[in-house]
Amino acid sequence: MSATKPIEPAAGDAGQAPKINIERLKQSVLALAKFGYDDSINGVNRLGFGEADMAARRWLMDTLTEEGFDSHMDGAGNVYGRLGPADKPSITMGSHIDSVPASGIFDGALGVMTALEVLRTFKDAGAEPRWPLELLGTSEEEGRFGGMLGAQAVSGDVTPEFLMGAHDADGNRLADAMTAAGLEPLGALEARRSSGSMRAFIELHIEQGPVLDTIGKTIGVVESISGVWKWIIHLRGKADHAGTAPMNMRSDAFMGLADFAHAIPRIIDEHGTDKSRLTVGKVELKPGSPHTIPGEAIFTLVGRDSSSEVMKALEDACHRSLSAIARRHGLRFEYEQVSWLDPSDCSPKITDLFEKLVRERGYSYQRMPSGAGHDTQFMTRITDAGMIFVPSVGGVSHAPDELTHWEDIEAGAQLLADAAWALSHEPE
Ligand SMILES: [Zn+2]
């Protein structure tokens, strides 16, 4: 558990941000968790554009409207709520509403419910911010159809080809899922926001890793979000009899894969940074028989770093290593780059603001990169965007026993409110 000091007033030009209501925030998180909740696993299943996901979106819009906020859903399924005039550029806060299958209740949902709590807190305080305050609950962040669809629609990064061609792992088409959800697939193109319509984007998210919990800090101030590339690799050898083929006369595809796995730490030492990650996550050996030498190894390789130059250097080094290994074992090496997502830096303006405010509150914090992708990385393309993390106990995420302590959530929510307050009171 990380230590949280009592909340004290924040100093600032615009005065102090009002205090958020942690009990109300807790009730909101639990209310959202009911959508797609599965008692048998004590977890949440809110797949992008599925029934539970869409019901949660409608509930959030109804809640916002009932409480007097302007609310609507855009063509990509993103939910908006707004306090303040419609014609001025917004200070936007948010995260995603959808979940992975068998998720915990905090991933994404916490950032959206915190944004709701900040809206309510401002309204209760009778705040009249210069710039309107906006909630954004994004759609399909978790990757049923590739991920971060709502944020990419907002930043103008989705294409008609993607909207009409994407499908999930079960072969369901994105266009069909959106139609079933009451959305016009190509309508997502109209969700694009101009950079002039948003002054800033801030996101609160659980860390989903063990760093803050391990070092006992309450807040992570995120400086950059890793980019990621994904390869599918084929090593092809010869599927001979495991008894008759002598050890020195084999083309064993698994031995090639094993050699490569062994080379990964050296590749990172020589070409990577402390933020680099290389992961072989899925392997298939063919023909897959105990008494046959694997004639083919098919595996995924995912590389991450916060610099695109380093990501490229890792790709080149993996290519050289795999070519050399294939020669040594008499294998054919082929690969396909399935995806490439650029890394992004959070806006220094937002990162510095979070750091100033977190110091004023006296919370313990750590500047850190994000190894996972987040909506914020697309928002950096159109506005000053940044994010904060709250600790994940044991680093657990994408699982029902994902947990963040409420006292840490209270600190994170207050910090988001402080940042929203400062940004929404900025002079012209
Ligand atoms: Zn998430």
Short mmCIF file of C-alpha atoms and ligand atoms in Angstrom, two decimals:
data_model
loop_
_atom_site.label_atom_id
_atom_site.label_comp_id
_atom_site.label_asym_id
_atom_site.label_seq_id
_atom_site.Cartn_x
_atom_site.Cartn_y
_atom_site.Cartn_z
CA MET A 1 0.00 0.00 0.00
CA SER A 2 1.33 3.42 -0.85
CA ALA A 3 1.23 6.30 1.58
CA THR A 4 -1.09 9.19 0.88
CA LYS A 5 -0.80 12.38 2.85
CA PRO A 6 -3.95 14.26 3.81
CA ILE A 7 -5.39 16.54 1.15
CA GLU A 8 -4.38 20.14 1.59
CA PRO A 9 -5.32 23.19 -0.43
CA ALA A 10 -3.64 23.60 -3.81
CA ALA A 11 -2.07 26.94 -4.49
CA GLY A 12 -2.56 28.43 -7.92
CA ASP A 13 -3.48 31.52 -9.88
CA ALA A 14 -7.10 30.40 -10.17
CA GLY A 15 -7.35 29.53 -6.51
CA GLN A 16 -7.97 26.13 -5.09
CA ALA A 17 -9.78 23.34 -6.91
CA PRO A 18 -12.79 22.06 -4.98
CA LYS A 19 -12.44 18.75 -3.18
CA ILE A 20 -13.72 15.67 -4.97
CA ASN A 21 -16.11 13.29 -3.21
CA ILE A 22 -14.44 9.88 -2.98
CA GLU A 23 -17.58 8.16 -1.71
CA ARG A 24 -19.56 9.38 -4.72
CA LEU A 25 -16.73 8.37 -7.06
CA LYS A 26 -16.68 4.90 -5.51
CA GLN A 27 -20.44 4.55 -6.09
CA SER A 28 -19.98 5.59 -9.75
CA VAL A 29 -17.22 3.05 -10.32
CA LEU A 30 -19.39 0.31 -8.79
CA ALA A 31 -22.40 1.43 -10.84
CA LEU A 32 -20.44 1.22 -14.11
CA ALA A 33 -19.03 -2.16 -13.05
CA LYS A 34 -22.58 -3.60 -13.12
CA PHE A 35 -22.56 -3.41 -16.92
CA GLY A 36 -21.13 -6.69 -18.15
CA TYR A 37 -20.39 -7.94 -14.63
CA ASP A 38 -19.96 -11.73 -14.49
CA ASP A 39 -20.57 -13.20 -11.03
CA SER A 40 -18.84 -16.45 -11.92
CA ILE A 41 -15.47 -14.71 -12.30
CA ASN A 42 -16.14 -11.54 -10.27
CA GLY A 43 -15.00 -9.61 -13.29
CA VAL A 44 -16.28 -7.49 -16.11
CA ASN A 45 -16.87 -8.34 -19.75
CA ARG A 46 -17.58 -5.19 -21.72
CA LEU A 47 -16.26 -5.90 -25.19
CA GLY A 48 -16.17 -2.93 -27.53
CA PHE A 49 -19.57 -2.34 -29.24
CA GLY A 50 -21.09 -5.36 -27.44
CA GLU A 51 -24.42 -5.11 -25.60
CA ALA A 52 -22.97 -4.41 -22.14
CA ASP A 53 -20.61 -1.78 -23.54
CA MET A 54 -23.41 0.05 -25.35
CA ALA A 55 -25.74 -0.20 -22.33
CA ALA A 56 -23.01 1.35 -20.18
CA ARG A 57 -22.63 4.18 -22.70
CA ARG A 58 -26.37 4.89 -22.72
CA TRP A 59 -26.44 4.82 -18.91
CA LEU A 60 -23.62 7.34 -18.75
CA MET A 61 -25.34 9.66 -21.24
CA ASP A 62 -28.62 9.44 -19.29
CA THR A 63 -26.79 10.15 -16.05
CA LEU A 64 -25.05 13.18 -17.52
CA THR A 65 -28.26 14.55 -19.04
CA GLU A 66 -30.28 14.03 -15.83
CA GLU A 67 -27.67 16.01 -13.91
CA GLY A 68 -27.81 18.92 -16.33
CA PHE A 69 -24.70 18.32 -18.42
CA ASP A 70 -24.83 18.47 -22.21
CA SER A 71 -24.25 14.94 -23.45
CA HIS A 72 -24.10 13.11 -26.73
CA MET A 73 -22.55 10.12 -28.49
CA ASP A 74 -20.43 10.74 -31.57
CA GLY A 75 -20.27 8.54 -34.66
CA ALA A 76 -17.53 6.38 -33.18
CA GLY A 77 -19.52 5.55 -30.04
CA ASN A 78 -17.57 7.98 -27.85
CA VAL A 79 -19.67 9.49 -25.05
CA TYR A 80 -19.29 13.18 -24.26
CA GLY A 81 -20.49 15.24 -21.31
CA ARG A 82 -19.87 18.96 -21.01
CA LEU A 83 -20.04 21.73 -18.46
CA GLY A 84 -19.82 25.15 -20.09
CA PRO A 85 -20.46 26.71 -23.47
CA ALA A 86 -20.53 24.52 -26.58
CA ASP A 87 -18.67 26.97 -28.80
CA LYS A 88 -15.41 27.25 -26.88
CA PRO A 89 -12.44 24.84 -26.95
CA SER A 90 -12.65 22.29 -24.18
CA ILE A 91 -10.51 20.92 -21.40
CA THR A 92 -11.27 17.24 -22.01
CA MET A 93 -10.83 14.45 -19.47
CA GLY A 94 -11.44 10.80 -20.07
CA SER A 95 -10.51 7.22 -20.77
CA HIS A 96 -12.27 4.15 -22.17
CA ILE A 97 -15.52 2.43 -21.18
CA ASP A 98 -14.96 -0.94 -22.93
CA SER A 99 -12.96 -3.76 -21.34
CA VAL A 100 -11.06 -6.89 -22.24
CA PRO A 101 -12.92 -10.17 -21.56
CA ALA A 102 -12.68 -11.06 -17.84
CA SER A 103 -11.40 -7.62 -16.85
CA GLY A 104 -11.27 -5.92 -13.49
CA ILE A 105 -13.52 -2.96 -12.71
CA PHE A 106 -10.89 -0.19 -12.89
CA ASP A 107 -9.15 -0.39 -16.27
CA GLY A 108 -10.47 2.54 -18.29
CA ALA A 109 -13.66 2.81 -16.24
CA LEU A 110 -11.84 4.58 -13.40
CA GLY A 111 -10.67 7.37 -15.71
CA VAL A 112 -14.18 7.94 -17.08
CA MET A 113 -15.85 7.89 -13.67
CA THR A 114 -13.18 10.24 -12.31
CA ALA A 115 -13.95 12.62 -15.16
CA LEU A 116 -17.64 12.41 -14.15
CA GLU A 117 -16.68 13.10 -10.53
CA VAL A 118 -14.70 16.18 -11.58
CA LEU A 119 -17.65 17.49 -13.62
CA ARG A 120 -19.95 17.00 -10.62
CA THR A 121 -17.45 18.61 -8.24
CA PHE A 122 -17.12 21.69 -10.44
CA LYS A 123 -20.89 21.96 -10.85
CA ASP A 124 -21.55 21.59 -7.11
CA ALA A 125 -19.02 24.33 -6.43
CA GLY A 126 -20.81 26.63 -8.87
CA ALA A 127 -17.61 26.87 -10.87
CA GLU A 128 -17.65 29.05 -13.96
CA PRO A 129 -14.50 27.97 -15.76
CA ARG A 130 -13.27 30.11 -18.67
CA TRP A 131 -12.91 26.98 -20.81
CA PRO A 132 -15.62 24.30 -20.81
CA LEU A 133 -14.89 21.08 -19.01
CA GLU A 134 -15.60 17.92 -20.95
CA LEU A 135 -15.86 14.18 -20.23
CA LEU A 136 -14.89 11.75 -23.00
CA GLY A 137 -15.65 8.02 -22.63
CA THR A 138 -13.88 6.47 -25.59
CA SER A 139 -14.89 3.38 -27.55
CA GLU A 140 -13.07 0.15 -28.43
CA GLU A 141 -9.78 1.00 -26.73
CA GLU A 142 -9.00 -2.55 -25.66
CA GLY A 143 -8.42 -3.98 -29.10
CA ARG A 144 -11.37 -6.19 -30.02
CA PHE A 145 -10.95 -4.71 -33.50
CA GLY A 146 -7.43 -3.31 -33.16
CA GLY A 147 -7.86 -0.87 -30.32
CA MET A 148 -8.09 2.84 -29.55
CA LEU A 149 -10.76 3.23 -32.22
CA GLY A 150 -12.64 6.01 -30.43
CA ALA A 151 -9.47 8.02 -29.75
CA GLN A 152 -8.23 7.47 -33.29
CA ALA A 153 -11.57 8.67 -34.65
CA VAL A 154 -11.23 11.83 -32.54
CA SER A 155 -7.65 12.44 -33.72
CA GLY A 156 -8.61 11.73 -37.36
CA ASP A 157 -6.54 8.55 -37.66
CA VAL A 158 -9.20 6.05 -38.75
CA THR A 159 -9.74 5.30 -42.42
CA PRO A 160 -12.84 4.09 -44.31
CA GLU A 161 -10.82 0.99 -45.32
CA PHE A 162 -10.22 0.13 -41.67
CA LEU A 163 -13.84 0.75 -40.65
CA MET A 164 -15.18 -1.47 -43.42
CA GLY A 165 -12.43 -4.12 -43.32
CA ALA A 166 -11.57 -4.76 -39.64
CA HIS A 167 -12.82 -7.86 -37.86
CA ASP A 168 -12.34 -9.41 -34.42
CA ALA A 169 -10.63 -12.72 -33.59
CA ASP A 170 -13.93 -14.58 -34.10
CA GLY A 171 -14.38 -13.14 -37.59
CA ASN A 172 -17.09 -10.61 -36.64
CA ARG A 173 -16.79 -7.50 -38.76
CA LEU A 174 -16.36 -4.12 -37.07
CA ALA A 175 -18.90 -2.63 -39.49
CA ASP A 176 -21.50 -5.25 -38.44
CA ALA A 177 -20.79 -4.76 -34.72
CA MET A 178 -21.17 -0.99 -35.08
CA THR A 179 -24.40 -1.38 -37.05
CA ALA A 180 -25.80 -3.75 -34.41
CA ALA A 181 -24.85 -1.13 -31.80
CA GLY A 182 -26.94 1.45 -33.68
CA LEU A 183 -23.97 3.24 -35.25
CA GLU A 184 -23.28 3.94 -38.90
CA PRO A 185 -19.72 2.55 -39.45
CA LEU A 186 -18.48 5.38 -41.66
CA GLY A 187 -20.02 7.82 -39.19
CA ALA A 188 -16.86 7.32 -37.14
CA LEU A 189 -15.09 9.57 -39.65
CA GLU A 190 -17.27 12.44 -38.41
CA ALA A 191 -16.02 12.01 -34.83
CA ARG A 192 -12.83 13.86 -35.76
CA ARG A 193 -12.07 16.91 -33.64
CA SER A 194 -10.09 19.89 -34.86
CA SER A 195 -7.12 20.80 -32.73
CA GLY A 196 -8.77 24.18 -32.19
CA SER A 197 -11.74 22.53 -30.48
CA MET A 198 -9.75 21.07 -27.60
CA ARG A 199 -7.25 22.97 -25.43
CA ALA A 200 -6.06 19.94 -23.49
CA PHE A 201 -6.71 16.26 -22.82
CA ILE A 202 -5.96 14.63 -19.45
CA GLU A 203 -6.44 10.98 -18.52
CA LEU A 204 -6.29 9.10 -15.24
CA HIS A 205 -5.61 5.36 -15.59
CA ILE A 206 -4.45 2.50 -13.41
CA GLU A 207 -0.77 1.75 -13.99
CA GLN A 208 -1.36 -1.90 -14.99
CA GLY A 209 2.21 -2.64 -13.96
CA PRO A 210 4.07 -3.17 -10.67
CA VAL A 211 6.28 -0.05 -10.50
CA LEU A 212 4.26 2.33 -8.26
CA ASP A 213 3.12 -0.46 -5.95
CA THR A 214 6.69 -1.74 -5.61
CA ILE A 215 8.27 1.63 -4.85
CA GLY A 216 5.36 2.73 -2.68
CA LYS A 217 4.38 5.87 -4.58
CA THR A 218 0.84 7.17 -5.06
CA ILE A 219 0.96 8.89 -8.45
CA GLY A 220 2.74 8.17 -11.74
CA VAL A 221 3.24 11.25 -13.89
CA VAL A 222 3.48 9.79 -17.38
CA GLU A 223 6.10 11.32 -19.67
CA SER A 224 5.82 9.10 -22.73
CA ILE A 225 3.81 6.20 -24.09
CA SER A 226 5.65 3.35 -25.76
CA GLY A 227 5.22 2.60 -29.41
CA VAL A 228 4.75 -1.01 -30.40
CA TRP A 229 5.40 -3.18 -33.44
CA LYS A 230 4.22 -6.70 -34.02
CA TRP A 231 5.71 -9.35 -36.29
CA ILE A 232 4.54 -12.81 -37.23
CA ILE A 233 7.59 -14.97 -37.94
CA HIS A 234 7.92 -18.28 -39.77
CA LEU A 235 11.03 -20.42 -39.37
CA ARG A 236 10.82 -23.35 -41.77
CA GLY A 237 13.04 -26.42 -41.51
CA LYS A 238 12.38 -30.10 -42.07
CA ALA A 239 9.98 -32.33 -40.14
CA ASP A 240 12.00 -35.54 -39.87
CA HIS A 241 11.67 -38.60 -37.66
CA ALA A 242 12.91 -37.70 -34.16
CA GLY A 243 14.74 -41.04 -33.88
CA THR A 244 16.37 -41.55 -37.24
CA ALA A 245 17.63 -38.02 -37.96
CA PRO A 246 21.04 -37.51 -36.27
CA MET A 247 21.39 -34.37 -34.18
CA ASN A 248 23.86 -32.80 -36.63
CA MET A 249 21.68 -33.46 -39.68
CA ARG A 250 18.52 -31.66 -38.60
CA SER A 251 16.76 -28.48 -39.63
CA ASP A 252 14.89 -28.04 -36.36
CA ALA A 253 12.70 -24.95 -36.39
CA PHE A 254 12.24 -24.99 -32.62
CA MET A 255 16.01 -24.89 -32.06
CA GLY A 256 16.06 -21.73 -34.19
CA LEU A 257 13.30 -20.18 -32.10
CA ALA A 258 15.09 -21.19 -28.88
CA ASP A 259 18.35 -19.61 -30.09
CA PHE A 260 16.51 -16.42 -30.92
CA ALA A 261 14.78 -16.26 -27.53
CA HIS A 262 18.20 -16.65 -25.95
CA ALA A 263 19.51 -13.72 -28.04
CA ILE A 264 16.81 -11.27 -26.88
CA PRO A 265 18.61 -9.95 -23.76
CA ARG A 266 21.75 -9.26 -25.84
CA ILE A 267 19.72 -7.50 -28.56
CA ILE A 268 18.19 -5.20 -25.94
CA ASP A 269 21.60 -4.61 -24.30
CA GLU A 270 23.17 -3.62 -27.60
CA HIS A 271 20.32 -1.83 -29.38
CA GLY A 272 17.67 -0.97 -26.80
CA THR A 273 17.11 1.12 -23.71
CA ASP A 274 15.73 0.45 -20.23
CA LYS A 275 12.30 1.10 -21.79
CA SER A 276 12.73 -1.56 -24.51
CA ARG A 277 10.68 -4.75 -24.47
CA LEU A 278 10.83 -7.74 -26.80
CA THR A 279 8.30 -10.52 -26.28
CA VAL A 280 7.60 -13.82 -27.99
CA GLY A 281 4.00 -14.24 -26.85
CA LYS A 282 2.50 -16.93 -29.04
CA VAL A 283 4.19 -19.99 -30.51
CA GLU A 284 2.99 -22.78 -32.74
CA LEU A 285 5.15 -25.74 -33.73
CA LYS A 286 4.30 -27.89 -36.71
CA PRO A 287 3.55 -30.69 -37.13
CA GLY A 288 3.39 -30.69 -33.33
CA SER A 289 4.11 -34.31 -32.62
CA PRO A 290 6.39 -35.60 -29.79
CA HIS A 291 8.24 -37.93 -32.17
CA THR A 292 8.74 -35.50 -35.05
CA ILE A 293 11.33 -32.75 -35.38
CA PRO A 294 9.46 -29.42 -35.60
CA GLY A 295 9.54 -28.54 -39.28
CA GLU A 296 8.03 -25.14 -38.74
CA ALA A 297 7.88 -22.60 -35.91
CA ILE A 298 5.34 -19.80 -36.22
CA PHE A 299 5.56 -17.16 -33.53
CA THR A 300 4.75 -13.56 -32.69
CA LEU A 301 7.36 -11.01 -31.74
CA VAL A 302 6.31 -7.71 -30.19
CA GLY A 303 8.76 -4.85 -29.70
CA ARG A 304 8.19 -1.72 -27.63
CA ASP A 305 10.11 1.42 -26.80
CA SER A 306 9.38 5.11 -26.31
CA SER A 307 11.60 6.12 -29.26
CA SER A 308 10.78 5.19 -32.85
CA GLU A 309 14.52 5.14 -33.71
CA VAL A 310 15.10 2.54 -30.99
CA MET A 311 12.04 0.58 -32.14
CA LYS A 312 13.51 0.50 -35.66
CA ALA A 313 16.96 -0.48 -34.34
CA LEU A 314 15.37 -3.36 -32.43
CA GLU A 315 13.59 -4.49 -35.59
CA ASP A 316 16.85 -4.42 -37.56
CA ALA A 317 18.74 -6.31 -34.84
CA CYS A 318 16.01 -8.96 -34.62
CA HIS A 319 16.11 -9.32 -38.40
CA ARG A 320 19.90 -9.83 -38.42
CA SER A 321 19.78 -12.25 -35.52
CA LEU A 322 16.99 -14.35 -37.04
CA SER A 323 18.75 -14.44 -40.43
CA ALA A 324 21.99 -15.66 -38.83
CA ILE A 325 20.18 -18.25 -36.73
CA ALA A 326 18.24 -19.50 -39.75
CA ARG A 327 21.52 -19.98 -41.67
CA ARG A 328 23.08 -21.84 -38.76
CA HIS A 329 20.16 -24.27 -38.45
CA GLY A 330 19.38 -24.63 -42.17
CA LEU A 331 16.03 -22.86 -41.81
CA ARG A 332 14.11 -20.45 -43.99
CA PHE A 333 13.21 -17.22 -42.21
CA GLU A 334 10.19 -15.13 -43.22
CA TYR A 335 8.37 -12.44 -41.32
CA GLU A 336 5.50 -10.03 -41.71
CA GLN A 337 5.22 -6.73 -39.86
CA VAL A 338 1.57 -6.88 -38.81
CA SER A 339 1.45 -3.50 -37.12
CA TRP A 340 3.49 -0.48 -36.12
CA LEU A 341 2.28 2.17 -33.70
CA ASP A 342 4.49 5.20 -33.11
CA PRO A 343 5.48 6.11 -29.57
CA SER A 344 4.32 9.46 -28.30
CA ASP A 345 5.49 11.98 -25.75
CA CYS A 346 3.01 13.51 -23.37
CA SER A 347 2.86 17.30 -23.60
CA PRO A 348 5.60 18.76 -21.35
CA LYS A 349 3.13 21.49 -20.43
CA ILE A 350 0.70 18.91 -18.99
CA THR A 351 3.42 16.75 -17.43
CA ASP A 352 4.94 19.78 -15.69
CA LEU A 353 1.50 20.92 -14.52
CA PHE A 354 0.78 17.51 -12.99
CA GLU A 355 4.18 17.55 -11.29
CA LYS A 356 3.63 21.05 -9.86
CA LEU A 357 0.17 20.11 -8.56
CA VAL A 358 1.22 16.75 -7.13
CA ARG A 359 3.99 18.48 -5.18
CA GLU A 360 1.54 21.06 -3.86
CA ARG A 361 -0.73 18.28 -2.62
CA GLY A 362 2.23 16.49 -1.05
CA TYR A 363 1.47 13.14 -2.68
CA SER A 364 4.41 10.87 -3.41
CA TYR A 365 4.99 10.47 -7.15
CA GLN A 366 7.24 9.16 -9.86
CA ARG A 367 7.79 10.41 -13.40
CA MET A 368 7.59 7.35 -15.64
CA PRO A 369 6.95 6.02 -19.15
CA SER A 370 3.87 3.99 -20.00
CA GLY A 371 4.70 0.58 -21.41
CA ALA A 372 1.07 0.03 -22.42
CA GLY A 373 -0.83 1.95 -25.07
CA HIS A 374 -3.51 4.46 -24.04
CA ASP A 375 -6.05 6.82 -25.64
CA THR A 376 -3.79 9.72 -24.63
CA GLN A 377 -1.24 8.74 -27.29
CA PHE A 378 -3.66 9.66 -30.07
CA MET A 379 -4.87 12.76 -28.29
CA THR A 380 -1.27 14.08 -28.29
CA ARG A 381 -1.71 14.46 -32.07
CA ILE A 382 -4.38 17.16 -31.75
CA THR A 383 -3.86 18.83 -28.38
CA ASP A 384 -1.72 19.17 -25.25
CA ALA A 385 -2.32 15.73 -23.75
CA GLY A 386 -0.99 13.94 -20.70
CA MET A 387 -1.88 11.31 -18.16
CA ILE A 388 -1.38 10.10 -14.62
CA PHE A 389 -1.30 6.60 -13.15
CA VAL A 390 -2.55 5.30 -9.83
CA PRO A 391 -0.96 2.11 -8.44
CA SER A 392 -2.11 -1.37 -9.44
CA VAL A 393 -1.70 -3.70 -6.45
CA GLY A 394 0.80 -6.37 -7.46
CA GLY A 395 0.80 -4.92 -10.98
CA VAL A 396 -2.25 -7.04 -11.81
CA SER A 397 -4.40 -5.89 -14.73
CA HIS A 398 -6.62 -7.32 -17.47
CA ALA A 399 -7.81 -9.76 -14.82
CA PRO A 400 -10.69 -9.75 -12.32
CA ASP A 401 -8.41 -9.31 -9.30
CA GLU A 402 -7.10 -6.00 -10.59
CA LEU A 403 -7.09 -3.67 -7.56
CA THR A 404 -6.29 -0.07 -6.73
CA HIS A 405 -6.72 1.24 -3.17
CA TRP A 406 -9.45 3.87 -2.75
CA GLU A 407 -7.08 6.23 -0.93
CA ASP A 408 -4.80 6.20 -3.97
CA ILE A 409 -7.82 6.73 -6.22
CA GLU A 410 -8.84 9.70 -4.08
CA ALA A 411 -5.40 11.26 -4.56
CA GLY A 412 -5.43 10.63 -8.31
CA ALA A 413 -8.95 11.99 -8.73
CA GLN A 414 -8.09 15.10 -6.75
CA LEU A 415 -5.01 15.61 -8.91
CA LEU A 416 -7.10 15.29 -12.07
CA ALA A 417 -9.54 17.85 -10.62
CA ASP A 418 -6.65 20.18 -9.76
CA ALA A 419 -5.29 19.94 -13.30
CA ALA A 420 -8.75 20.44 -14.83
CA TRP A 421 -9.23 23.45 -12.57
CA ALA A 422 -5.92 25.04 -13.52
CA LEU A 423 -6.39 24.38 -17.25
CA SER A 424 -10.00 25.53 -17.36
CA HIS A 425 -9.11 28.81 -15.65
CA GLU A 426 -6.19 29.62 -17.94
CA PRO A 427 -6.24 33.07 -19.55
CA GLU A 428 -6.98 33.36 -23.29
ZN ZN B 1 -7.09 0.73 -20.21
#
